[in-house]
Amino acid sequence: MRHRTLLPEPGRLSSIFEKPLAMNAKNASALSYDEFRRYAAALKPETRMFIDGELVDTDSGARFETVNPANGQVLATVPAGSSEHVDLAVVSARKAFKSGVWAHMEPRARMEVLYRLANLIDEHALDFALLDSLDVGKPVLEMLTGDVPAAALTFQYFGETIDKIEGVVTNTASDAFHYILRQPLGVVACVTPWNYPLLMNAWKVAPALAAGNSVVLKPAELSPLSSTLLAHLFVEAGGPPGVFNVVHGAGSTVGKALALHMDVDKISFTGSTAVGKLMMVYAGQSNLKRVTVETGGKSPQIITAQVPDLDVAVTYAVNGIYGNKGEMCSAGSRILVDVNIRDEFIERFKAKVGATVRLGDPLDPATTMGPLVSRSQQQKVLSYIDIGRKEGAELVLGGNSPEGFDAGSYVTPTLFSRVNNQMQIAKEEIFGPVGAVLTFSAIDEAVAIANDSAFGLAAGIWTSDVNAAHKMARDIDAGVIWVNCFDHGDMTQPWGGFKQSGTGRDKCLETLLTVTQTKSVWMHLG
Ligand code: NAD
């Protein structure tokens, strides 16, 4: 039997991490606060960029600081890349793409690389969890039970699709044979936000790689630390150097240079609506590269009088707005409650927050809510709380930075009642732990309020009336609808918005269509 070695030689790169912690998610989840602190102190993040399989620093020595928002201390300084680094990374990505070293690698071998990468992400769960937790203030335990396994699963899921990307033969006249190939685009630039650093990088990079593209990743400047490790592990998993590149730096230089680049075929962007719009402009000003943008939200959480279990709905409403400190694109920030149950809802909501939300050091396994990502994000959120007060909304919970946490950028879980949908706090994405309770008296009114928004990312509906549930699910303008739950889903779920919440979809098979293109081959049979 002919034997073929499908697997490329594994790389050797994790050794460049001075002290890789290499502990999987299951074992790391059992660590104590003291152990997390000890491991965090031992962590030596690799901050250099990763271009053509090499670690790259700036010649000029230009660097920017990344700060731990729990205590305001500088965690690391990171090379501030320039448009020259973008050029180098794009040249590397293009060279790798043209060589076919990845795009034409046997599908099964490519699948193995992504499976191995998924395993390596788990093996390095503690490194990833600590890097992102320290960088953005996310509880380390949440990283270990949520973001890290979800990132590994993303690479596994898209790995599984590789030998299932198919073309078609069409039913044409008998003098022709027509088939349609589905091919990779070439060089995909992934520009990502800071709220789920590892996971958003995975959502962008995994489908692009699975389809055979080369990638240049530009992580947010507030959360650069875990991206070089991810790119290294790709090479360690057997991915060819040059296929997955990372350039650090400011959005206005590195992000813009990528989006304007004449040799980038696609921008896959997640971030704010304002920058998403700029991405489309940059594409139009340069080479008409494809653009998909996943942007902001102001998602309604509709609690009708027919709610099956008010306590369950309250729990989801609390998590829907205070999960990830409210720094969630899908945050259920507009809580629409039937006017007849509003007071009861608010009382139970406050009690649930008191019983379950615990502000603290993200390294403490007991912490459920860490600091906001930065001092300026904290100030932005506090200024929205001031705006809410001035607009005449009733502050029923929180509304300040908590005592005893002055060194960090914390904000207490905050809730406004008596909000109307024209107020700024109901219209704009606050991106922090600030919920707004609005009321309605009829289902149609709830749907009208839900849809009276520039955004349309997600919506939650709580009712035991099946007809009402279907009608609302049909009529609400949002890409993701949850009925009697919130924030549930798996990799099969298309993730993306209507209106100004974006133009693309993450996760799900549909995403592959956005990182591939069709080619029609028409053969005349003579
Ligand atoms: P942001 O738009 O400020 O930045 C996102 C990325 O774009 C960063 O890497 C940044 O450096 C880069 N960037 C900034 N200015 C740029 C420019 N002029 N040109 C090119 N690149 C530029 O967003 P953020 O503050 O990092 O993230 C928060 C936002 O992300 C929120 O609005 C949130 O709703 C959104 N988000 C959406 C989803 C989704 O799936 N729809 C998921 C997560 C986050």
XYZ file of C-alpha atoms and ligand atoms in Angstrom:
570
model
C 0.000 0.000 0.000
C 1.303 3.431 -0.891
C 2.087 5.347 2.248
C 1.876 9.092 2.280
C 2.834 11.314 5.165
C 0.144 13.926 5.248
C 1.303 15.736 8.330
C 3.830 18.508 8.010
C 6.683 18.502 10.483
C 5.635 20.114 13.744
C 7.393 23.370 14.543
C 9.453 24.152 17.596
C 8.235 27.497 18.651
C 6.696 27.303 22.087
C 10.242 27.082 23.447
C 10.692 30.764 22.650
C 8.277 31.536 25.444
C 10.541 31.947 28.376
C 8.267 30.069 30.711
C 5.317 28.515 28.949
C 2.879 27.539 31.657
C 1.302 24.826 29.527
C -1.585 23.783 31.740
C -4.863 22.715 30.206
C -8.215 24.340 30.959
C -9.486 21.526 33.175
C -6.460 21.492 35.458
C -6.069 25.262 35.493
C -9.730 25.760 36.462
C -8.965 24.102 39.795
C -6.193 26.562 40.751
C -6.546 28.793 43.793
C -6.315 32.592 43.902
C -2.742 32.343 45.261
C -1.730 29.960 42.500
C -3.199 32.194 39.801
C -1.280 35.120 41.270
C 1.948 33.130 41.359
C 1.530 32.002 37.759
C 0.609 35.522 36.670
C 3.793 36.857 38.263
C 5.821 34.226 36.375
C 4.235 34.994 33.010
C 6.584 36.490 30.412
C 4.420 37.447 27.457
C 5.999 37.460 24.032
C 5.054 40.864 22.654
C 6.861 40.911 19.337
C 5.029 40.733 16.041
C 5.027 37.557 13.992
C 5.846 37.948 10.318
C 6.876 35.184 7.931
C 7.344 32.827 10.861
C 9.770 35.193 12.613
C 9.440 37.341 15.695
C 9.741 40.959 14.617
C 10.389 44.112 16.610
C 10.427 47.676 15.347
C 13.783 49.120 14.200
C 12.796 52.484 15.614
C 12.091 51.004 19.037
C 8.568 52.490 18.909
C 6.461 50.709 21.510
C 3.149 51.182 23.276
C 2.150 50.151 26.767
C -0.518 47.679 27.670
C -1.927 48.205 31.136
C -3.577 45.892 33.659
C -6.961 47.575 34.235
C -7.304 45.906 37.660
C -4.446 47.941 39.112
C -3.315 50.454 36.489
C 0.153 48.907 36.237
C 1.966 48.509 32.940
C 1.955 44.823 31.973
C 4.228 45.026 28.971
C 5.390 47.283 26.185
C 4.531 46.127 22.709
C 6.160 47.034 19.365
C 4.107 49.692 17.614
C 4.023 48.423 14.049
C 3.916 50.763 11.052
C 2.735 50.607 7.467
C 6.151 49.057 6.621
C 5.352 46.144 8.919
C 1.965 45.824 7.259
C 3.739 45.637 3.883
C 6.109 42.950 5.164
C 3.250 40.924 6.604
C 1.163 41.191 3.438
C 4.155 40.211 1.265
C 4.727 37.204 3.540
C 1.059 36.223 3.412
C 0.890 36.622 -0.374
C 4.099 34.661 -0.924
C 2.794 31.814 1.224
C -0.548 31.871 -0.568
C 0.971 31.831 -4.049
C 3.364 29.029 -3.164
C 0.380 26.812 -2.349
C 2.142 25.611 0.777
C -1.124 25.990 2.717
C -3.862 26.500 0.139
C -2.826 23.368 -1.752
C -1.798 21.268 1.214
C -3.777 18.018 1.335
C -7.124 18.829 2.953
C -6.636 16.117 5.571
C -3.241 17.546 6.501
C -4.694 21.028 6.856
C -7.445 19.587 9.015
C -4.836 17.947 11.235
C -3.027 21.272 11.651
C -6.172 23.012 12.864
C -7.060 20.081 15.142
C -3.565 20.199 16.602
C -3.883 23.947 17.038
C -7.155 23.396 18.919
C -5.354 20.914 21.189
C -2.437 23.284 21.704
C -4.817 26.088 22.682
C -6.162 23.805 25.390
C -2.660 22.751 26.440
C -1.799 26.445 26.800
C -5.117 27.350 28.401
C -3.493 28.873 31.454
C -1.192 31.074 29.338
C -4.110 32.345 27.256
C -6.370 32.788 30.270
C -3.813 34.810 32.178
C -2.723 36.902 29.203
C -6.260 38.031 28.345
C -7.383 38.276 31.957
C -4.493 40.587 32.862
C -4.836 42.544 29.631
C -8.571 43.300 29.718
C -9.775 42.564 33.265
C -11.806 39.457 32.454
C -12.104 36.924 35.320
C -9.472 34.254 34.731
C -11.931 31.483 35.553
C -14.314 32.812 32.896
C -11.453 32.617 30.400
C -10.783 29.004 31.356
C -14.372 27.869 31.242
C -15.546 30.112 28.405
C -13.204 31.899 26.002
C -10.343 29.380 25.829
C -12.450 26.246 25.183
C -14.591 28.244 22.745
C -11.491 29.389 20.835
C -10.187 25.803 20.645
C -13.598 24.629 19.454
C -13.611 27.317 16.752
C -10.412 25.937 15.207
C -11.720 22.402 15.518
C -15.073 23.287 13.936
C -13.539 25.085 10.971
C -10.900 22.360 10.688
C -13.732 19.880 10.235
C -15.097 21.862 7.296
C -11.928 21.769 5.206
C -12.665 18.673 3.135
C -16.328 19.596 2.920
C -15.912 22.828 0.982
C -17.396 21.759 -2.331
C -18.011 23.141 -5.772
C -20.946 22.137 -7.977
C -21.632 20.952 -11.483
C -24.580 22.781 -12.996
C -27.231 21.386 -15.271
C -26.314 22.971 -18.598
C -26.874 22.223 -22.267
C -25.330 18.991 -23.568
C -22.562 20.783 -25.488
C -21.075 22.158 -22.300
C -19.678 21.022 -19.004
C -19.931 23.722 -16.372
C -18.577 23.463 -12.880
C -18.181 26.034 -10.148
C -15.118 25.945 -7.952
C -15.052 27.504 -4.513
C -11.592 28.909 -3.918
C -9.865 30.923 -1.197
C -9.599 34.685 -1.628
C -5.873 35.023 -0.961
C -4.811 37.378 1.822
C -7.369 38.077 4.544
C -6.699 40.831 7.080
C -8.414 40.263 10.413
C -8.870 43.386 12.542
C -10.227 42.586 15.988
C -11.551 44.220 19.179
C -10.465 43.859 22.798
C -13.574 42.509 24.513
C -12.884 38.798 23.837
C -9.308 38.964 22.530
C -8.500 35.281 21.954
C -12.025 34.313 20.945
C -12.560 37.146 18.458
C -9.171 36.363 16.919
C -10.267 32.726 16.604
C -13.621 33.639 15.043
C -11.855 35.704 12.388
C -8.724 33.675 11.731
C -10.077 30.095 11.852
C -12.505 30.275 8.888
C -10.001 32.240 6.804
C -7.317 29.597 7.375
C -9.736 26.704 6.905
C -10.642 28.010 3.461
C -6.951 28.094 2.491
C -6.263 31.811 2.828
C -3.240 33.454 4.392
C -3.921 35.827 7.251
C -2.607 39.063 8.711
C -4.078 39.613 12.170
C -4.159 43.058 13.770
C -5.369 42.699 17.355
C -6.711 45.664 19.322
C -3.990 47.751 20.927
C -5.694 47.304 24.318
C -5.381 43.511 24.115
C -2.323 42.491 22.091
C -0.799 39.905 24.420
C -2.356 36.593 23.386
C -2.157 36.981 19.609
C 1.535 36.222 19.064
C 1.145 33.030 21.113
C -1.763 31.967 18.904
C 0.226 32.523 15.706
C 3.199 30.622 17.171
C 1.040 27.684 18.073
C -0.257 27.549 14.498
C 3.324 26.972 13.340
C 3.951 24.555 16.185
C 0.870 22.662 15.007
C 2.472 22.274 11.578
C 1.143 25.386 9.859
C 3.648 26.773 7.330
C 5.449 29.993 8.353
C 4.130 33.069 6.558
C 0.520 31.881 6.482
C -0.496 33.451 9.807
C 1.082 36.827 10.549
C 0.490 39.267 13.407
C 1.127 43.016 13.302
C 0.633 45.098 16.425
C -0.133 48.786 16.576
C -2.705 51.529 16.459
C -5.881 51.178 14.439
C -5.270 54.510 12.752
C -1.910 53.327 11.382
C -1.748 49.515 11.170
C -5.490 48.862 10.849
C -5.883 51.609 8.284
C -2.827 50.516 6.288
C -4.248 46.987 6.076
C -7.665 48.211 5.016
C -6.146 50.469 2.350
C -3.631 47.881 1.151
C -3.791 47.093 -2.559
C -2.761 43.467 -2.038
C -5.210 42.512 0.723
C -8.232 40.660 -0.660
C -10.524 40.965 2.308
C -10.953 42.798 5.598
C -12.687 40.720 8.229
C -13.453 43.233 10.959
C -15.040 43.143 14.390
C -15.291 46.369 16.350
C -17.262 49.573 16.624
C -19.807 50.689 14.059
C -17.840 53.917 13.458
C -14.663 52.041 12.489
C -16.679 49.444 10.568
C -17.945 52.250 8.343
C -14.374 53.470 7.839
C -13.370 49.964 6.733
C -15.906 50.132 3.941
C -14.613 53.543 2.891
C -11.009 52.284 2.874
C -12.017 49.334 0.700
C -13.650 51.716 -1.764
C -10.618 54.003 -1.744
C -8.236 51.160 -2.506
C -8.823 47.886 -4.359
C -12.511 47.117 -3.685
C -11.417 44.402 -1.303
C -14.249 42.451 0.255
C -15.318 43.677 3.667
C -17.384 42.089 6.378
C -17.930 44.025 9.566
C -19.344 42.758 12.868
C -20.117 45.871 14.855
C -22.002 47.268 17.836
C -25.380 46.562 19.369
C -28.108 47.769 21.705
C -29.956 44.527 22.126
C -33.459 44.354 23.593
C -34.364 41.757 26.186
C -38.182 41.556 26.138
C -39.873 40.223 29.255
C -43.597 39.767 28.710
C -46.243 39.157 31.374
C -46.369 35.567 30.046
C -42.765 34.935 31.073
C -42.539 31.229 31.987
C -40.446 31.829 35.108
C -39.625 35.375 36.175
C -36.669 34.285 38.313
C -35.038 32.560 35.356
C -35.616 35.615 33.151
C -34.137 37.854 35.836
C -31.021 35.662 36.054
C -30.538 35.884 32.297
C -31.231 39.615 32.298
C -28.544 40.131 34.963
C -26.011 38.025 33.064
C -27.112 39.547 29.766
C -26.054 43.022 30.821
C -23.336 42.407 33.428
C -21.635 39.397 31.808
C -18.157 40.387 30.630
C -18.767 43.683 32.537
C -21.268 44.702 29.887
C -18.432 44.831 27.340
C -20.389 42.563 24.998
C -21.629 43.386 21.530
C -24.783 41.393 22.300
C -25.315 42.851 25.788
C -29.016 42.934 26.665
C -28.746 46.619 27.459
C -32.377 47.583 26.726
C -34.543 45.586 29.103
C -38.140 45.879 27.912
C -40.522 44.766 30.658
C -44.320 44.523 30.605
C -45.453 47.516 32.632
C -47.525 45.292 34.946
C -44.483 43.360 36.185
C -41.880 46.132 36.112
C -41.668 46.763 39.876
C -41.507 43.056 40.682
C -38.865 42.576 37.993
C -36.672 45.387 39.320
C -36.859 44.139 42.915
C -35.856 40.622 41.893
C -33.155 41.981 39.567
C -31.555 43.973 42.388
C -31.697 40.981 44.734
C -30.086 38.743 42.110
C -27.265 41.233 41.532
C -26.673 41.463 45.293
C -26.538 37.686 45.574
C -24.488 36.824 42.493
C -22.363 39.667 41.155
C -19.032 39.969 42.874
C -16.595 42.677 41.840
C -12.965 41.877 42.432
C -9.538 40.969 41.171
C -9.928 39.006 37.906
C -7.349 36.515 39.217
C -9.608 35.607 42.148
C -11.781 32.625 41.171
C -14.605 34.114 43.262
C -14.745 37.269 41.110
C -17.595 37.475 38.621
C -16.997 41.040 37.442
C -13.608 42.619 36.847
C -12.632 46.152 35.852
C -13.557 47.703 32.537
C -10.827 47.417 29.955
C -9.239 50.825 30.587
C -9.497 54.034 32.540
C -10.896 55.802 29.498
C -13.598 53.146 29.039
C -14.493 53.585 32.726
C -14.757 57.358 32.236
C -16.883 56.880 29.119
C -19.289 54.594 30.975
C -19.463 56.925 33.993
C -20.232 59.824 31.671
C -23.153 57.846 30.182
C -24.419 57.299 33.735
C -24.346 61.094 34.214
C -26.192 61.538 30.931
C -28.859 59.055 32.084
C -29.376 60.990 35.299
C -29.625 64.281 33.418
C -32.073 62.793 30.919
C -34.413 62.040 33.819
C -34.042 58.265 34.025
C -34.358 56.832 37.523
C -31.146 55.284 38.842
C -32.195 52.171 40.761
C -28.849 50.398 41.130
C -25.151 51.317 41.211
C -24.103 54.325 39.192
C -20.534 54.882 40.326
C -17.043 53.486 40.617
C -16.955 51.271 43.689
C -15.102 52.217 46.874
C -11.874 50.363 47.568
C -11.142 49.756 43.874
C -9.568 53.112 43.035
C -6.487 51.654 41.357
C -8.618 49.769 38.829
C -11.180 50.932 36.289
C -14.232 49.376 37.938
C -17.861 50.469 37.583
C -20.644 49.085 39.763
C -23.493 47.150 38.097
C -25.887 49.938 37.184
C -29.586 49.956 36.306
C -31.827 52.785 35.170
C -35.599 52.576 35.218
C -38.200 54.827 33.602
C -36.087 55.065 30.471
C -37.668 55.981 27.168
C -36.290 54.845 23.862
C -35.383 58.355 22.747
C -32.899 58.847 25.561
C -29.231 58.682 24.696
C -28.730 55.822 27.173
C -31.306 53.803 25.210
C -29.957 54.687 21.776
C -26.187 54.467 22.077
C -23.955 51.518 22.819
C -22.451 52.167 26.271
C -20.330 49.011 26.347
C -20.319 48.740 30.121
C -22.477 47.425 32.983
C -25.378 49.817 32.481
C -28.866 48.449 31.880
C -31.930 50.499 30.937
C -35.450 49.331 31.831
C -38.199 50.438 29.449
C -41.833 49.356 29.645
C -44.533 48.301 27.176
C -48.176 47.316 27.441
C -48.630 45.234 24.270
C -46.471 42.888 22.222
C -46.652 45.091 19.108
C -45.434 48.023 21.141
C -42.510 45.934 22.448
C -41.534 44.979 18.900
C -41.789 48.601 17.747
C -39.500 49.753 20.585
C -37.085 46.887 19.928
C -36.853 47.852 16.256
C -36.535 51.582 16.891
C -32.742 51.362 16.958
C -29.841 51.872 14.588
C -28.586 48.451 15.670
C -29.927 44.924 15.183
C -27.507 42.404 16.585
C -29.526 40.266 19.008
C -32.773 40.129 20.991
C -34.217 38.061 23.815
C -37.918 37.186 24.122
C -39.464 35.759 27.283
C -42.939 34.303 26.852
C -44.780 30.998 27.146
C -47.158 32.092 24.372
C -45.834 30.201 21.343
C -47.691 32.369 18.853
C -46.323 35.553 20.364
C -42.800 34.067 20.414
C -42.883 33.170 16.710
C -44.422 36.479 15.737
C -41.844 38.482 17.653
C -38.971 36.330 16.368
C -40.183 37.020 12.839
C -40.748 40.747 13.309
C -37.741 41.828 15.342
C -34.902 43.136 13.189
C -31.943 41.291 14.657
C -29.488 38.661 13.454
C -29.801 36.514 16.583
C -33.048 35.874 18.493
C -33.206 33.979 21.767
C -36.522 32.684 23.086
C -36.678 31.961 26.833
C -32.909 32.185 27.101
C -30.177 34.713 26.317
C -26.684 34.293 24.947
C -27.117 30.594 24.199
C -25.633 29.102 21.058
C -22.976 26.917 19.513
C -20.712 26.937 16.492
C -23.586 26.255 14.078
C -25.247 29.562 14.956
C -24.711 32.406 12.465
C -23.402 35.309 14.533
C -23.951 38.767 13.121
C -26.338 41.632 12.895
C -28.968 43.494 10.931
C -28.721 47.212 10.217
C -25.679 48.974 11.683
C -24.670 45.916 13.699
C -22.821 44.594 10.709
C -22.755 42.898 7.363
C -21.222 39.501 7.953
C -21.656 36.354 9.971
C -19.166 34.680 12.285
C -19.124 31.032 13.347
C -21.373 28.744 11.200
C -20.763 27.348 7.711
C -22.022 30.525 6.040
C -18.842 32.255 7.212
C -16.841 30.133 4.785
C -18.693 31.757 1.904
C -17.323 35.134 2.995
C -13.684 33.993 2.847
C -13.987 32.149 -0.452
C -14.995 33.071 -3.980
C -16.583 31.121 -6.791
C -14.964 30.442 -10.135
C -17.094 29.328 -13.063
C -15.372 26.903 -15.446
C -17.318 26.498 -18.694
C -16.022 23.809 -21.046
C -17.345 23.629 -24.560
C -17.671 19.968 -25.506
C -17.510 20.572 -29.233
P -12.828 49.655 17.650
O -13.673 49.829 16.434
O -12.340 50.864 18.341
O -11.512 48.817 17.287
C -11.594 47.558 16.655
C -10.318 47.329 15.890
O -10.223 48.293 14.842
C -9.042 47.484 16.733
O -8.102 46.514 16.356
C -8.581 48.868 16.379
O -7.192 49.063 16.538
C -8.975 48.972 14.914
N -9.145 50.354 14.446
C -9.504 51.442 15.182
N -9.525 52.527 14.387
C -9.194 52.131 13.148
C -9.050 52.812 11.895
N -9.244 54.118 11.758
N -8.704 52.076 10.827
C -8.505 50.740 10.926
N -8.594 50.051 12.086
C -8.953 50.742 13.180
O -13.640 48.692 18.598
P -13.247 48.203 20.061
O -13.418 49.347 20.991
O -11.929 47.505 20.011
O -14.345 47.072 20.324
C -15.604 47.321 20.836
C -16.639 47.284 19.738
O -16.611 46.003 19.101
C -18.062 47.439 20.263
O -18.747 48.347 19.446
C -18.650 46.039 20.134
O -20.048 46.010 20.005
C -17.951 45.540 18.927
N -17.986 44.085 18.871
C -18.842 43.494 17.974
C -18.948 42.104 17.908
C -19.890 41.439 16.934
O -19.802 40.224 16.767
N -20.799 42.158 16.297
C -18.161 41.308 18.746
C -17.297 41.937 19.644
C -17.211 43.336 19.678
